C-alpha cells in the first residue's frame, strides 16, 4: 500500500511540473492570438482607419496589448 502512495505522489509531482511548464506559454499564446486576429482582418479594414484619422488610436491599442503580454511574461518569470 505504501508503494502505491509513493507512486501516486511521484505522479502528482510530475503532473504539477507539466502544468507549470504549460502555464509559462500563456504570454506567447496571447501574442500569437493577437497576431492571428490582425492577420484575419480584411485588407480594406485598415484603410478606413487611415482615412478617418484613427490610425494613432489603433497603434496605441496595439502597443498597450503588447505591453500587457510583456508584463504577463515577466510575471510568469517571477513565478519560477
Coordinates of N, CA and C in Angstrom, one line a residue:
X1 N 0.8 -1.2 0.0 CA 0.0 0.0 0.0 C 0.9 1.3 0.0
X2 N 2.0 1.2 0.8 CA 2.8 2.4 0.8 C 3.5 2.6 -0.5
X3 N 3.8 1.6 -1.2 CA 4.4 1.7 -2.6 C 3.4 2.4 -3.5
X4 N 2.2 2.1 -3.4 CA 1.1 2.7 -4.2 C 1.1 4.2 -3.9
X5 N 1.1 4.6 -2.7 CA 1.0 6.0 -2.3 C 2.3 6.8 -2.8
X6 N 3.4 6.1 -2.7 CA 4.6 6.8 -3.2 C 4.6 7.0 -4.7
X7 N 4.1 6.1 -5.4 CA 3.9 6.2 -6.9 C 2.9 7.3 -7.2
X8 N 1.8 7.3 -6.5 CA 0.8 8.4 -6.7 C 1.4 9.8 -6.4
X9 N 2.2 9.9 -5.4 CA 2.8 11.2 -5.1 C 3.8 11.6 -6.2
X10 N 4.5 10.6 -6.6 CA 5.5 10.9 -7.7 C 4.8 11.4 -9.0
X11 N 3.7 10.7 -9.3 CA 2.9 11.0 -10.5 C 2.3 12.4 -10.3
X12 N 1.8 12.8 -9.1 CA 1.3 14.1 -8.8 C 2.3 15.2 -9.0
X13 N 3.5 14.9 -8.5 CA 4.6 15.9 -8.7 C 5.0 16.1 -10.2
X14 N 5.0 15.0 -10.9 CA 5.3 15.1 -12.4 C 4.2 15.9 -13.1
X15 N 2.9 15.7 -12.7 CA 1.8 16.4 -13.4 C 1.9 17.9 -13.0
X16 N 2.2 18.2 -11.8 CA 2.4 19.6 -11.4 C 3.5 20.3 -12.2
X17 N 4.6 19.6 -12.5 CA 5.6 20.1 -13.3 C 5.2 20.4 -14.7
X18 N 4.5 19.5 -15.3 CA 4.0 19.6 -16.6 C 3.1 20.8 -16.7
X19 N 2.2 21.0 -15.8 CA 1.2 22.1 -15.8 C 2.0 23.4 -15.6
X20 N 3.0 23.5 -14.8 CA 3.8 24.7 -14.6 C 4.5 25.1 -15.9
X21 N 5.0 24.1 -16.6 CA 5.7 24.4 -17.9 C 4.6 25.0 -18.9
X22 N 3.5 24.3 -18.9 CA 2.4 24.8 -19.8 C 2.0 26.2 -19.6
X23 N 1.9 26.6 -18.3 CA 1.5 27.9 -17.9 C 2.4 29.0 -18.4
X24 N 3.7 28.6 -18.5 CA 4.7 29.6 -18.9 C 4.5 30.1 -20.4
X25 N 3.7 29.4 -21.1 CA 3.5 29.7 -22.5 C 2.2 30.6 -22.7
X26 N 1.6 31.0 -21.6 CA 0.4 31.8 -21.7 C 0.6 33.2 -22.4
X27 N 1.7 33.8 -22.1 CA 2.0 35.1 -22.8 C 2.3 34.9 -24.3
X28 N 3.0 33.9 -24.6 CA 3.3 33.6 -26.0 C 2.0 33.3 -26.8
X29 N 1.1 32.6 -26.2 CA -0.1 32.2 -26.8 C -1.0 33.5 -27.1
X30 N -1.0 34.4 -26.1 CA -1.7 35.7 -26.2 C -1.2 36.5 -27.4
X31 N 0.1 36.6 -27.5 CA 0.7 37.3 -28.5 C 0.4 36.7 -29.9
X32 N 0.5 35.4 -30.0 CA 0.2 34.8 -31.3 C -1.3 35.0 -31.6
X33 N -2.2 34.9 -30.6 CA -3.6 35.2 -30.9 C -3.9 36.6 -31.4
X34 N -3.2 37.5 -30.8 CA -3.3 38.9 -31.3 C -2.8 39.0 -32.8
X35 N -1.7 38.4 -33.1 CA -1.2 38.4 -34.4 C -2.2 37.7 -35.4
X36 N -2.7 36.6 -35.0 CA -3.7 36.0 -35.8 C -4.9 36.9 -36.1
X37 N -5.4 37.6 -35.1 CA -6.5 38.5 -35.2 C -6.2 39.6 -36.2
X38 N -5.0 40.2 -36.1 CA -4.6 41.2 -37.0 C -4.5 40.7 -38.4
X39 N -4.0 39.5 -38.6 CA -3.8 39.0 -40.0 C -5.2 38.6 -40.5
X40 N -6.2 38.3 -39.7 CA -7.5 37.9 -40.2 C -8.4 39.1 -40.6
X41 N -7.9 40.3 -40.3 CA -8.7 41.5 -40.8 C -8.7 41.5 -42.3
X42 N -9.8 42.1 -42.8 CA -9.9 42.3 -44.2 C -9.0 43.3 -44.7
X43 N -8.4 43.2 -45.9 CA -7.4 44.2 -46.3 C -7.9 45.7 -46.3
X44 N -9.2 45.8 -46.6 CA -9.8 47.2 -46.6 C -10.1 47.8 -45.3
X45 N -10.1 47.0 -44.2 CA -10.4 47.5 -42.9 C -9.4 48.5 -42.4
X46 N -8.1 48.3 -42.7 CA -7.1 49.2 -42.2 C -7.2 50.6 -42.9
X47 N -7.6 50.6 -44.2 CA -7.7 51.8 -44.9 C -8.7 52.8 -44.4
X48 N -9.8 52.2 -43.8 CA -10.9 53.1 -43.3 C -10.3 53.9 -42.1
X49 N -9.6 53.3 -41.2 CA -9.0 53.9 -40.1 C -8.0 55.0 -40.5
X50 N -7.3 54.9 -41.5 CA -6.4 55.9 -42.0 C -7.1 57.1 -42.5
X51 N -8.2 56.9 -43.2 CA -9.0 58.0 -43.8 C -9.6 58.8 -42.7
X52 N -10.1 58.1 -41.6 CA -10.8 58.8 -40.6 C -9.8 59.3 -39.5
X53 N -8.5 59.1 -39.6 CA -7.6 59.6 -38.6 C -7.5 58.7 -37.4
X54 N -7.9 57.5 -37.5 CA -7.9 56.6 -36.3 C -6.6 55.7 -36.2
X55 N -5.7 56.0 -37.1 CA -4.5 55.1 -37.1 C -3.8 55.2 -35.8
X56 N -3.7 56.4 -35.2 CA -3.0 56.6 -34.0 C -3.6 55.8 -32.8
X57 N -4.9 55.8 -32.8 CA -5.7 55.0 -31.8 C -5.4 53.5 -31.9
X58 N -5.4 53.0 -33.2 CA -5.1 51.6 -33.4 C -3.7 51.3 -32.9
X59 N -2.7 52.1 -33.2 CA -1.4 51.9 -32.8 C -1.3 51.9 -31.3
X60 N -2.0 52.8 -30.6 CA -1.9 52.8 -29.2 C -2.5 51.6 -28.5
X61 N -3.6 51.1 -29.1 CA -4.2 49.9 -28.5 C -3.3 48.7 -28.8
X62 N -2.7 48.6 -29.9 CA -1.7 47.5 -30.2 C -0.5 47.6 -29.2
X63 N 0.0 48.8 -29.0 CA 1.1 49.0 -28.1 C 0.7 48.5 -26.7
X64 N -0.5 48.9 -26.2 CA -1.0 48.5 -24.9 C -1.1 47.0 -24.8
X65 N -1.6 46.4 -25.8 CA -1.7 44.9 -25.8 C -0.4 44.2 -25.7
X66 N 0.6 44.7 -26.5 CA 2.0 44.1 -26.4 C 2.6 44.3 -25.0
X67 N 2.4 45.5 -24.5 CA 2.9 45.8 -23.1 C 2.3 44.8 -22.1
X68 N 1.0 44.6 -22.3 CA 0.3 43.6 -21.4 C 0.9 42.2 -21.5
X69 N 1.2 41.8 -22.7 CA 1.7 40.5 -22.9 C 3.1 40.4 -22.3
X70 N 3.9 41.5 -22.4 CA 5.2 41.6 -21.8 C 5.1 41.5 -20.3
X71 N 4.2 42.2 -19.7 CA 4.0 42.2 -18.3 C 3.6 40.7 -17.8
X72 N 2.8 40.1 -18.6 CA 2.4 38.7 -18.3 C 3.6 37.8 -18.3
X73 N 4.5 38.0 -19.3 CA 5.7 37.2 -19.4 C 6.6 37.4 -18.2
X74 N 6.7 38.7 -17.7 CA 7.6 39.0 -16.6 C 7.0 38.3 -15.3
X75 N 5.7 38.3 -15.2 CA 5.1 37.7 -14.0 C 5.3 36.2 -14.0
X76 N 5.2 35.6 -15.2 CA 5.5 34.2 -15.3 C 6.9 33.9 -14.9
X77 N 7.9 34.7 -15.3 CA 9.3 34.5 -15.0 C 9.4 34.6 -13.5
X78 N 8.7 35.5 -12.8 CA 8.8 35.7 -11.4 C 8.3 34.5 -10.6
X79 N 7.4 33.7 -11.2 CA 6.8 32.6 -10.5 C 7.7 31.4 -10.5
X80 N 8.8 31.4 -11.3 CA 9.7 30.2 -11.4 C 10.4 29.9 -10.1

